[in-house]
XYZ file of C-alpha atoms in Angstrom:
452
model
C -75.093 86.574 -49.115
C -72.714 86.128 -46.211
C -74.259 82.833 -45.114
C -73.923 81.390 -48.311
C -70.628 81.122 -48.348
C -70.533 79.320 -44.559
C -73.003 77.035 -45.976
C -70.617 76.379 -49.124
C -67.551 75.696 -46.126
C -69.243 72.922 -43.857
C -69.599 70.131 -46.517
C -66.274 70.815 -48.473
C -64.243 70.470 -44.691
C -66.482 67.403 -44.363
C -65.717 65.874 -47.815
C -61.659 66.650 -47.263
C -62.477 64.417 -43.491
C -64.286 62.177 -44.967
C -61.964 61.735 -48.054
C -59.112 60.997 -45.672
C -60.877 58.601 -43.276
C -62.014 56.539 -46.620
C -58.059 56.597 -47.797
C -57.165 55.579 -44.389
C -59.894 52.702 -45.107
C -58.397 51.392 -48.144
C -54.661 50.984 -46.565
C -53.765 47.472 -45.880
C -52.973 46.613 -42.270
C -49.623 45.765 -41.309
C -48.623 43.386 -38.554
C -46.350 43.907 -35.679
C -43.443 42.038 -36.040
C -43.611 38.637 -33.800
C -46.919 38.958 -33.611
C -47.621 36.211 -35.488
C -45.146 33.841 -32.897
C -47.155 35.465 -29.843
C -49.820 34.410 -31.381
C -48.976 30.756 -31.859
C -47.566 30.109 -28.596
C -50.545 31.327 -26.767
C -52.226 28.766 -28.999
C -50.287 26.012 -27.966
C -50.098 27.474 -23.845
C -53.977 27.107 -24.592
C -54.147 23.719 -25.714
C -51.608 21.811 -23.644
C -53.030 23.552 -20.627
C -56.565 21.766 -21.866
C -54.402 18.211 -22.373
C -53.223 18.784 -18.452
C -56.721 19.370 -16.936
C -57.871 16.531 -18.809
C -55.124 13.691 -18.122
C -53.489 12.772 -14.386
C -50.275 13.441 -14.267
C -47.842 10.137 -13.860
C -46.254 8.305 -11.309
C -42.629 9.043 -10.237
C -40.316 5.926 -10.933
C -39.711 4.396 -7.794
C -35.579 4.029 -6.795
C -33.816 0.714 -7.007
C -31.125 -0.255 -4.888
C -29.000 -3.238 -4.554
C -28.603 -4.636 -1.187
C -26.683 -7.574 0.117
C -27.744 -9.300 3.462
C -25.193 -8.987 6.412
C -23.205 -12.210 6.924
C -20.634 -13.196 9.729
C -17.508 -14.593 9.249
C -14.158 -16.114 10.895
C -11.773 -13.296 11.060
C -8.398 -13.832 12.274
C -6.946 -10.550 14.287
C -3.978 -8.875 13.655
C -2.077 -6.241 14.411
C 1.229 -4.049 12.333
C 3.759 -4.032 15.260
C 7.279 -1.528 13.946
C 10.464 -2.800 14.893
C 14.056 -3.570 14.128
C 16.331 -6.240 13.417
C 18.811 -7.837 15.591
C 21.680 -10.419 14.539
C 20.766 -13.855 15.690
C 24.291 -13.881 17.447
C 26.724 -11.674 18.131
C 30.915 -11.671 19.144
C 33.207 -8.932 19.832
C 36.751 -10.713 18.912
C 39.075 -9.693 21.625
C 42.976 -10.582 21.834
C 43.366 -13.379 24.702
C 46.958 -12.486 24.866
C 49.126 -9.547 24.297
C 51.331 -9.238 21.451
C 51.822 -7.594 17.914
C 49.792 -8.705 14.981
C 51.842 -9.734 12.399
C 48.886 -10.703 9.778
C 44.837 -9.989 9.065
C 43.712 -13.129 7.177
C 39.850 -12.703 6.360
C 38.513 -10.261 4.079
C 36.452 -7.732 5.712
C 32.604 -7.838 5.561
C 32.863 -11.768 4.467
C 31.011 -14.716 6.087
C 33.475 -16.780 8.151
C 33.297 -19.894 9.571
C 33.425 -20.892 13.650
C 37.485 -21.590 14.204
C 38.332 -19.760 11.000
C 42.074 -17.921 11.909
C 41.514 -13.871 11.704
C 44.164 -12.875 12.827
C 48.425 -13.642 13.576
C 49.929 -12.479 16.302
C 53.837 -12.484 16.740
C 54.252 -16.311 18.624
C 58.001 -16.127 18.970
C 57.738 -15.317 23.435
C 54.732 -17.997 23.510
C 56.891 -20.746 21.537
C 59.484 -20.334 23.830
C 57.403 -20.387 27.089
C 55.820 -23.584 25.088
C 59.119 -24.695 24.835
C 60.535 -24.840 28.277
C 57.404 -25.906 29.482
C 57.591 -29.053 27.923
C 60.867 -29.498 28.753
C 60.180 -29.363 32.157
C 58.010 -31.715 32.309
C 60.892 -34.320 30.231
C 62.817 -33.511 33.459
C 60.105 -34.203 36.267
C 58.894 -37.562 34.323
C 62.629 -38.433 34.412
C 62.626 -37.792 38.569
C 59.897 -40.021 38.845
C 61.457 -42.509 36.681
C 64.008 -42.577 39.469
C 62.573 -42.306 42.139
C 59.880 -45.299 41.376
C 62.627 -47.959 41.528
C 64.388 -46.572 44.905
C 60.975 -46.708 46.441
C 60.390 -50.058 45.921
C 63.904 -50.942 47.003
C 63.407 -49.589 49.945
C 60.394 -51.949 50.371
C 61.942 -55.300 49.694
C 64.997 -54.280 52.258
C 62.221 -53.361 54.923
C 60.564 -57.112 54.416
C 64.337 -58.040 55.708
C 64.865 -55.305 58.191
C 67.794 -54.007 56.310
C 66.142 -50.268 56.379
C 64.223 -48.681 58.804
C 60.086 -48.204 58.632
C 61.096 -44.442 57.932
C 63.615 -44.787 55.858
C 60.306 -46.549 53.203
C 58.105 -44.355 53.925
C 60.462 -41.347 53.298
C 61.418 -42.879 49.653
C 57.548 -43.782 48.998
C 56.620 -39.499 49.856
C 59.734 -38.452 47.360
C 58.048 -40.707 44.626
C 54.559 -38.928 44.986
C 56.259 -35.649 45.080
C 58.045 -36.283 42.304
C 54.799 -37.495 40.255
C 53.150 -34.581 41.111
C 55.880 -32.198 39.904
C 55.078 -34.556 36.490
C 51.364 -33.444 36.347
C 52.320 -29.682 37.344
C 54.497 -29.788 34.464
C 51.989 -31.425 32.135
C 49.605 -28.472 33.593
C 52.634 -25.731 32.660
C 52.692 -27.543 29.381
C 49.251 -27.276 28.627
C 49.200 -23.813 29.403
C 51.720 -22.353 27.700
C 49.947 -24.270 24.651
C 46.976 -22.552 24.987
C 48.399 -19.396 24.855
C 50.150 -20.183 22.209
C 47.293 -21.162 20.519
C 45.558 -18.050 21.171
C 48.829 -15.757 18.743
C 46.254 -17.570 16.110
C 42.951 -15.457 16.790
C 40.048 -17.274 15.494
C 36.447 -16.610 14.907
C 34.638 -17.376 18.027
C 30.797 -18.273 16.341
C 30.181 -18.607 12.475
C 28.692 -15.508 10.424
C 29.600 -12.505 8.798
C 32.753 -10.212 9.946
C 33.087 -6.401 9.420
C 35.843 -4.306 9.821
C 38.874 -4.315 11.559
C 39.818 -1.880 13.911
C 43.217 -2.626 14.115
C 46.220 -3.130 11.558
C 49.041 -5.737 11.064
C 51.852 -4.057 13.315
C 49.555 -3.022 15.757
C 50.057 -3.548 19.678
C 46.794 -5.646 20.878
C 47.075 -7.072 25.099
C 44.528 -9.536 26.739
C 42.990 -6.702 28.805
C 42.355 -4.081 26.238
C 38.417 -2.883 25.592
C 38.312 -2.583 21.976
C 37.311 -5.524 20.198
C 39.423 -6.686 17.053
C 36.256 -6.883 14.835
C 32.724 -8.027 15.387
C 31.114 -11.046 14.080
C 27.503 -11.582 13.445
C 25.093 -14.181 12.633
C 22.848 -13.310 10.865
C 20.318 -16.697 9.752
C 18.262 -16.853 11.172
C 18.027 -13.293 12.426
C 15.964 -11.913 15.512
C 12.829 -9.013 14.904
C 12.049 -7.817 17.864
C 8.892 -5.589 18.110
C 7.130 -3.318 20.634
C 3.137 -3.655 21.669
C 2.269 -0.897 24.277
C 0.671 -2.908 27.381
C -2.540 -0.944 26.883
C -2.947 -2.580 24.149
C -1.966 -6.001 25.674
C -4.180 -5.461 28.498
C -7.312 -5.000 25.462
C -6.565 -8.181 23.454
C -6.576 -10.173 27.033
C -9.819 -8.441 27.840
C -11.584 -9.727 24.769
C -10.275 -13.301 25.114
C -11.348 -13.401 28.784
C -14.709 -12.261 27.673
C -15.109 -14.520 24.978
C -14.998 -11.810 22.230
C -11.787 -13.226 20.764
C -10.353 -16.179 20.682
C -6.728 -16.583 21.170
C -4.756 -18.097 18.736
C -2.886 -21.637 19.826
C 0.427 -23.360 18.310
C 3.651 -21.674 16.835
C 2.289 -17.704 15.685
C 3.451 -17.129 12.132
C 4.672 -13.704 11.456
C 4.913 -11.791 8.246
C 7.827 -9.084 7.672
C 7.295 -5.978 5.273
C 10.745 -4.606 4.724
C 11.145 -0.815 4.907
C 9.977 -0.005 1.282
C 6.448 -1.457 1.553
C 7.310 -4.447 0.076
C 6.549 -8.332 1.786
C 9.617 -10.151 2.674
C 9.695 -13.790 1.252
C 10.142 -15.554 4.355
C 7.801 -15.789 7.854
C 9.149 -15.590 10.775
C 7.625 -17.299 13.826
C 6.744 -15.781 17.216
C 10.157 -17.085 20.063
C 8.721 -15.137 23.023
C 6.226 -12.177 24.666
C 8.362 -10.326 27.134
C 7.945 -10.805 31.155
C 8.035 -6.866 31.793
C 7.213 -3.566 30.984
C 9.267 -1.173 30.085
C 8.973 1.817 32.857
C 9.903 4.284 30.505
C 8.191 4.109 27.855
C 5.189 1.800 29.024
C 5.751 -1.134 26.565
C 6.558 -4.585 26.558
C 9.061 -6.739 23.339
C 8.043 -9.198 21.206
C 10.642 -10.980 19.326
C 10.211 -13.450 16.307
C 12.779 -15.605 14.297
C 12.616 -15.439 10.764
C 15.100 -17.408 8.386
C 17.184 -15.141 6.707
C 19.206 -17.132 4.095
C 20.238 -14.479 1.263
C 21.049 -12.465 4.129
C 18.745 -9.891 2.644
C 17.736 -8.723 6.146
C 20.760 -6.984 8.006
C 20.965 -6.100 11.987
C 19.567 -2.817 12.637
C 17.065 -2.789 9.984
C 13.615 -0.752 10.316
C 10.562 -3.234 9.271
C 6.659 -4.171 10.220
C 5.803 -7.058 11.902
C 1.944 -8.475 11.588
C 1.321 -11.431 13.579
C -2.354 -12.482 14.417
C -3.297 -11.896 17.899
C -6.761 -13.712 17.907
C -9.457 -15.017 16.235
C -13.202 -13.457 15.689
C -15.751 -15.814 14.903
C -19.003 -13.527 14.735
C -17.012 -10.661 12.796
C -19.222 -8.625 10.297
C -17.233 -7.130 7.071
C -18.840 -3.859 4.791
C -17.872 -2.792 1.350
C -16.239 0.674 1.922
C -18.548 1.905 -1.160
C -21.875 1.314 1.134
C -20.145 3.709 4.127
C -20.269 7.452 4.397
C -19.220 9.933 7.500
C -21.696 12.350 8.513
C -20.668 15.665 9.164
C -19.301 14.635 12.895
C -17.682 12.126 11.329
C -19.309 9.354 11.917
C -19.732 6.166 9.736
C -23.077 5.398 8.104
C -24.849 2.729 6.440
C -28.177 2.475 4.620
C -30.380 -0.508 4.913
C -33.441 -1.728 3.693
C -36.159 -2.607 6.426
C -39.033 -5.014 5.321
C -41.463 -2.707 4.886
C -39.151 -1.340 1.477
C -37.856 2.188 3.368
C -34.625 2.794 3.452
C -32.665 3.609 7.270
C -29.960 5.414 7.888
C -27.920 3.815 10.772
C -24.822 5.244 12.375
C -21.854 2.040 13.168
C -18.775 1.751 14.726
C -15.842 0.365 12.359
C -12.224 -0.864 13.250
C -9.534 -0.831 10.286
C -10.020 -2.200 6.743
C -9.426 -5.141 4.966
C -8.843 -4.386 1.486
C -12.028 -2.775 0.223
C -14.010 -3.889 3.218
C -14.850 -2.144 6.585
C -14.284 -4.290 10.007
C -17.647 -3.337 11.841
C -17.352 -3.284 15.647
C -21.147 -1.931 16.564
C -24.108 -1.058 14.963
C -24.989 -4.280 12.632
C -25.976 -8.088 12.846
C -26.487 -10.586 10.503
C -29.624 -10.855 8.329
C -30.283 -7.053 7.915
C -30.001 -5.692 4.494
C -27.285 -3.739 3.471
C -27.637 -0.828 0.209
C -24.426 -1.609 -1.130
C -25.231 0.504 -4.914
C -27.502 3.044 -5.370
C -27.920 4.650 -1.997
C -26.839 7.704 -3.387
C -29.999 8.283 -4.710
C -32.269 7.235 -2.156
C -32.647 9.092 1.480
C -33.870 8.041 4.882
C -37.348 6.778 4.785
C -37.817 7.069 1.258
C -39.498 3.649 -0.654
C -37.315 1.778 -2.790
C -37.093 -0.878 -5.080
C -34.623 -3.667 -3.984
C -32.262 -5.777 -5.665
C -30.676 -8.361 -3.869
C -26.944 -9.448 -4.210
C -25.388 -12.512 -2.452
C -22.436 -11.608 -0.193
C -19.612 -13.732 -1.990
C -18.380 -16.316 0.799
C -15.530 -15.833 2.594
C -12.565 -18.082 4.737
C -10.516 -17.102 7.158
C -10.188 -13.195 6.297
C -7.122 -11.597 8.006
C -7.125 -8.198 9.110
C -4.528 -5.620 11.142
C -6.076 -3.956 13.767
C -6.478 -0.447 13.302
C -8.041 3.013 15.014
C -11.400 2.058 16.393
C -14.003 4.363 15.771
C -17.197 3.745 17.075
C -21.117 5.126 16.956
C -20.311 8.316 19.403
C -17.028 9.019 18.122
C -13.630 8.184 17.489
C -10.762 6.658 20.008
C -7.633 6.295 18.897
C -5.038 3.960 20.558
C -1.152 4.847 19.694
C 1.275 2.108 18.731
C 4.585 1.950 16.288
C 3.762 1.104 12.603
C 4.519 2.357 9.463
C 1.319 2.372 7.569
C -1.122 3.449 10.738
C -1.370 3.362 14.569
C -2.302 -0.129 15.195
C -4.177 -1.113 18.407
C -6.190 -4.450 19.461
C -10.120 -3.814 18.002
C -12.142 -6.352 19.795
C -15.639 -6.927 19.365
C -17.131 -5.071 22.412
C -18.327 -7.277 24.851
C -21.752 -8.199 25.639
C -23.057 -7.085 21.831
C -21.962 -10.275 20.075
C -24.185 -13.073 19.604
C -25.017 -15.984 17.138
C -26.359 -13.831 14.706
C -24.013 -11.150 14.678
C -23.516 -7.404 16.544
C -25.616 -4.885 17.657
C-alpha cells in the first residue's frame, strides 16, 4: 500500500514538467531589439566584402599641374636711394652798408625776382657823401680846364725861347696832375654811388624769400653776421642721395665682370615724395661724388628735378630710384610658385621630363610686382609648377599643363636684400620701403640660356 502512492507521485510531477515545457512551447518568440539591423548589416558586410574580392580596386587620379617654361629677359637695375632736398640756390641777404631801415617792401614767404628792392635803409649820410663827391669832381674837371690852356702856352713861348725848357715841362706835369685828380674824383663819385645804391637792399638771385629777421627801425652795419632774410631757388631743386660704397664697389664688380651692364646717356630718376606717392616730374642724375664720406662710409649722389609748382620744398625727406645697370640674362618667378622651407630658404617645384616633380632650393633678389628676381638656382627652358604644386610633392608623377610665360620688355626692378641658396645676406642702405643694395647676377653662373 505504501508504494502505491509513490507510484501515483512520479507521473503527476512529470505531467506538471511536462505541462510547463509544452506551454513554454506554444509562446511566441520575441526578438531582441536591433536585432533585426545587426542582422542586415552583416548581410550587406557579407556581400560587399564578396564584390571587393571579386573586382580590382581603381587607379588613383594622377595630379595635374600647370607649369610655365623659364624665360630670360632684359631687366634694367635699380636701386631706392633715401634722401633730402636741397634749394637749387641759395642767398643770405646781408646789409652792404650800415644804417637804419626805414622800410620792408616784399611780403614774406613770396617769390621775388633778381634786383627786386627788399629793403630801405635811411640814405640821407650816403646822399650827402654822393653829393660832395660829385662836386668834387665839378671842381678838379674845372682845374684841368685851366690848366690845359697854360700848358700849351707855355709850349708855343718855348718854340720862341720866351720860357725856359722847365718852365714847359713844369706846366705840362700840373696838367696831368690835375687830370688825374679828375678821374680820382670820378672814382670818389662812383663810390659814394654805390653805396648809395646799396640803402636800397635788393634781392641778390631770383626765388622765394622767408622771413625777416629784422624790423623797419632796426640798426643793420656792413659787418654784422645775421643775414636780413634768406632767399631760395627752388626750380629746379637739387635731391641729393646717399649709396654706401659697399654697395658701389658691388654694382662696379658686376659690370667689370660682365654680369651687368652699365647704363649710358643722361640717368633718369624717379622721386616718391614722403607719403608713398610718385612725384610728377623726373629728375635726372648731375653728378656721383669724388669721395667717401669717413664717417659714415658713404658717398652723394645728387639729381636735378624740375620743380615748377614748387611742390617740393628744401629739406624735404623723399626716395630716389635711378637704374644702376642693365641685366640681359635676368630670370623673373611668380611669387605664387615660391615657398621658404623651414630655414628659410626659397623653393621652387619643377617638372623634369620624365613627369616627376623636383623640389629645388634658389637664390632670389627683391620683387617686381608679383614676380621674384632669381639670382641662382634656375635657367631657361626648365619647367616651372606655377598652380597646383600644392598638391603634388617631390618625386611624385604628375600630369602637366603647360602655360606660356606672357612676354615681357624692359622690366624695371629696385634692388633689394639678396638671399641666396645657403642663406640670407643682407646689405644696409637708406630707403623708406626696404634696405636697398646692388643684386647682381653672380658671376660665372650666367650664360645664354640663363642661371644656374
Amino acid at each position: 500500500m505504501s508504494a502505491c502512492p509513490a507510484a501515483v507521485s512520479r507521473p503527476a510531477a512529470h505531467r506538471r514538467v511536462s505541462r510547463r515545457a509544452t506551454s513554454c512551447a506554444r509562446r511566441p518568440v520575441r526578438a531582441l531589439p536591433g536585432a533585426h539591423l545587426l542582422i542586415a548589416t552583416a548581410v550587406a558586410l557579407a556581400l560587399a566584402g564578396c564584390q571587393k574580392a571579386g573586382a580590382p580596386a581603381p587607379a588613383p587620379e594622377e595630379t595635374t599641374v600647370v607649369v610655365q617654361p623659364i624665360v630670360t629677359q632684359r631687366l634694367a637695375v635699380e636701386q631706392s636711394l633715401a634722401g633730402r632736398t636741397v634749394a637749387h640756390m641759395s642767398a643770405e641777404v646781408r646789409p652792404q652798408v650800415g644804417g637804419i631801415i626805414q622800410k620792408r617792401l616784399f611780403t614774406e614767404g613770396q617769390d621775388v625776382k633778381e634786383g627786386q628792392v627788399l629793403y630801405q635803409l635811411d640814405a640821407a649820410s650816403y646822399e650827402a657823401a654822393y653829393d660832395n663827391a660829385k662836386a668834387s669832381l665839378v671842381q678838379a674837371q674845372a682845374v684841368v680846364r685851366a690848366a690845359k690852356p697854360k700848358a700849351q702856352r707855355y709850349r708855343d713861348l718855348l718854340a720862341i725861347d720866351a720860357v725856359s725848357k722847365q718852365d714847359v715841362d713844369d706846366a705840362e706835369a700840373t696838367l696831368q696832375q690835375n687830370r688825374a685828380a679828375v678821374v680820382a674824383a670820378q672814382a670818389s663819385l662812383q663810390s659814394a654811388k654805390i653805396n648809395l645804391d646799396y640803402t636800397r637792399i635788393k634781392a641778390p638771385i631770383s626765388g622765394r624769400i622767408g622771413t625777416s629777421t629784422y624790423t623797419p627801425g632796426a640798426l643793420v652795419t656792413a659787418s654784422q653776421d645775421t643775414a636780413l632774410t634768406t632767399i631760395q631757388q627752388l626750380d629746379p631743386i637739387y635731391v641729393d642721395v646717399t649709396q654706401t660704397s659697399a654697395q658701389l664697389l658691388a654694382l662696379r664688380k658686376a659690370i667689370d665682370s660682365g654680369a651687368l651692364q652699365a647704363v649710358n646717356g643722361k640717368v633718369k630718376v624717379k622721386i616718391f615724395l614722403e607719403d608713398g606717392s610718385l612725384y610728377n616730374h623726373e629728375g635726372t642724375l648731375e653728378f656721383v661724388g669724388t669721395s667717401i664720406s669717413t664717417s659714415t662710409g658713404n658717398i652723394t649722389l645728387r639729381a636735378v628735378v624740375p620743380n615748377p609748382d614748387h611742390l617740393l620744398l628744401p629739406g624735404a625727406y623723399v626716395r630716389a630710384v635711378l637704374p644702376l645697370a642693365i641685366d640681359e640674362q635676368a630670370i623673373l618667378v611668380p611669387q605664387t610658385a615660391l615657398t621658404r622651407n623651414t630655414r628659410g630658404e626659397a623653393v621652387v617645384k619643377l617638372v623634369g621630363n620624365d613627369g616627376k616633380v623636383e623640389e629645388r632650393v634658389i637664390g632670389v633678389a627683391d620683387t617686381d610686382g608679383d614676380q621674384w628676381i632669381v639670382t641662382s638656382g634656375l635657367k631657361a627652358g626648365e619647367k616651372l609648377v606655377i598652380e597646383g604644386g600644392s598638391r603634388a610633392s617631390g618625386g611624385q608623377t604628375v600630369k602637366v599643363e603647360e602655360k606660356q610665360a606672357a612676354p615681357h620688355g624692359t622690366v624695371k626692378v629696385k634692388t633689394g636684400a639678396k638671399d641666396d641658396a645657403t642663406g640670407s645676406h643682407e646689405t644696409p642702405a637708406a630707403s623708406v620701403e626696404h634696405e636697398g643694395s646692388v643684386a647682381p647676377a653672380q658671376s660665372g653662373t650666367d650664360s645664354a640660356s640663363g642661371r644656374q
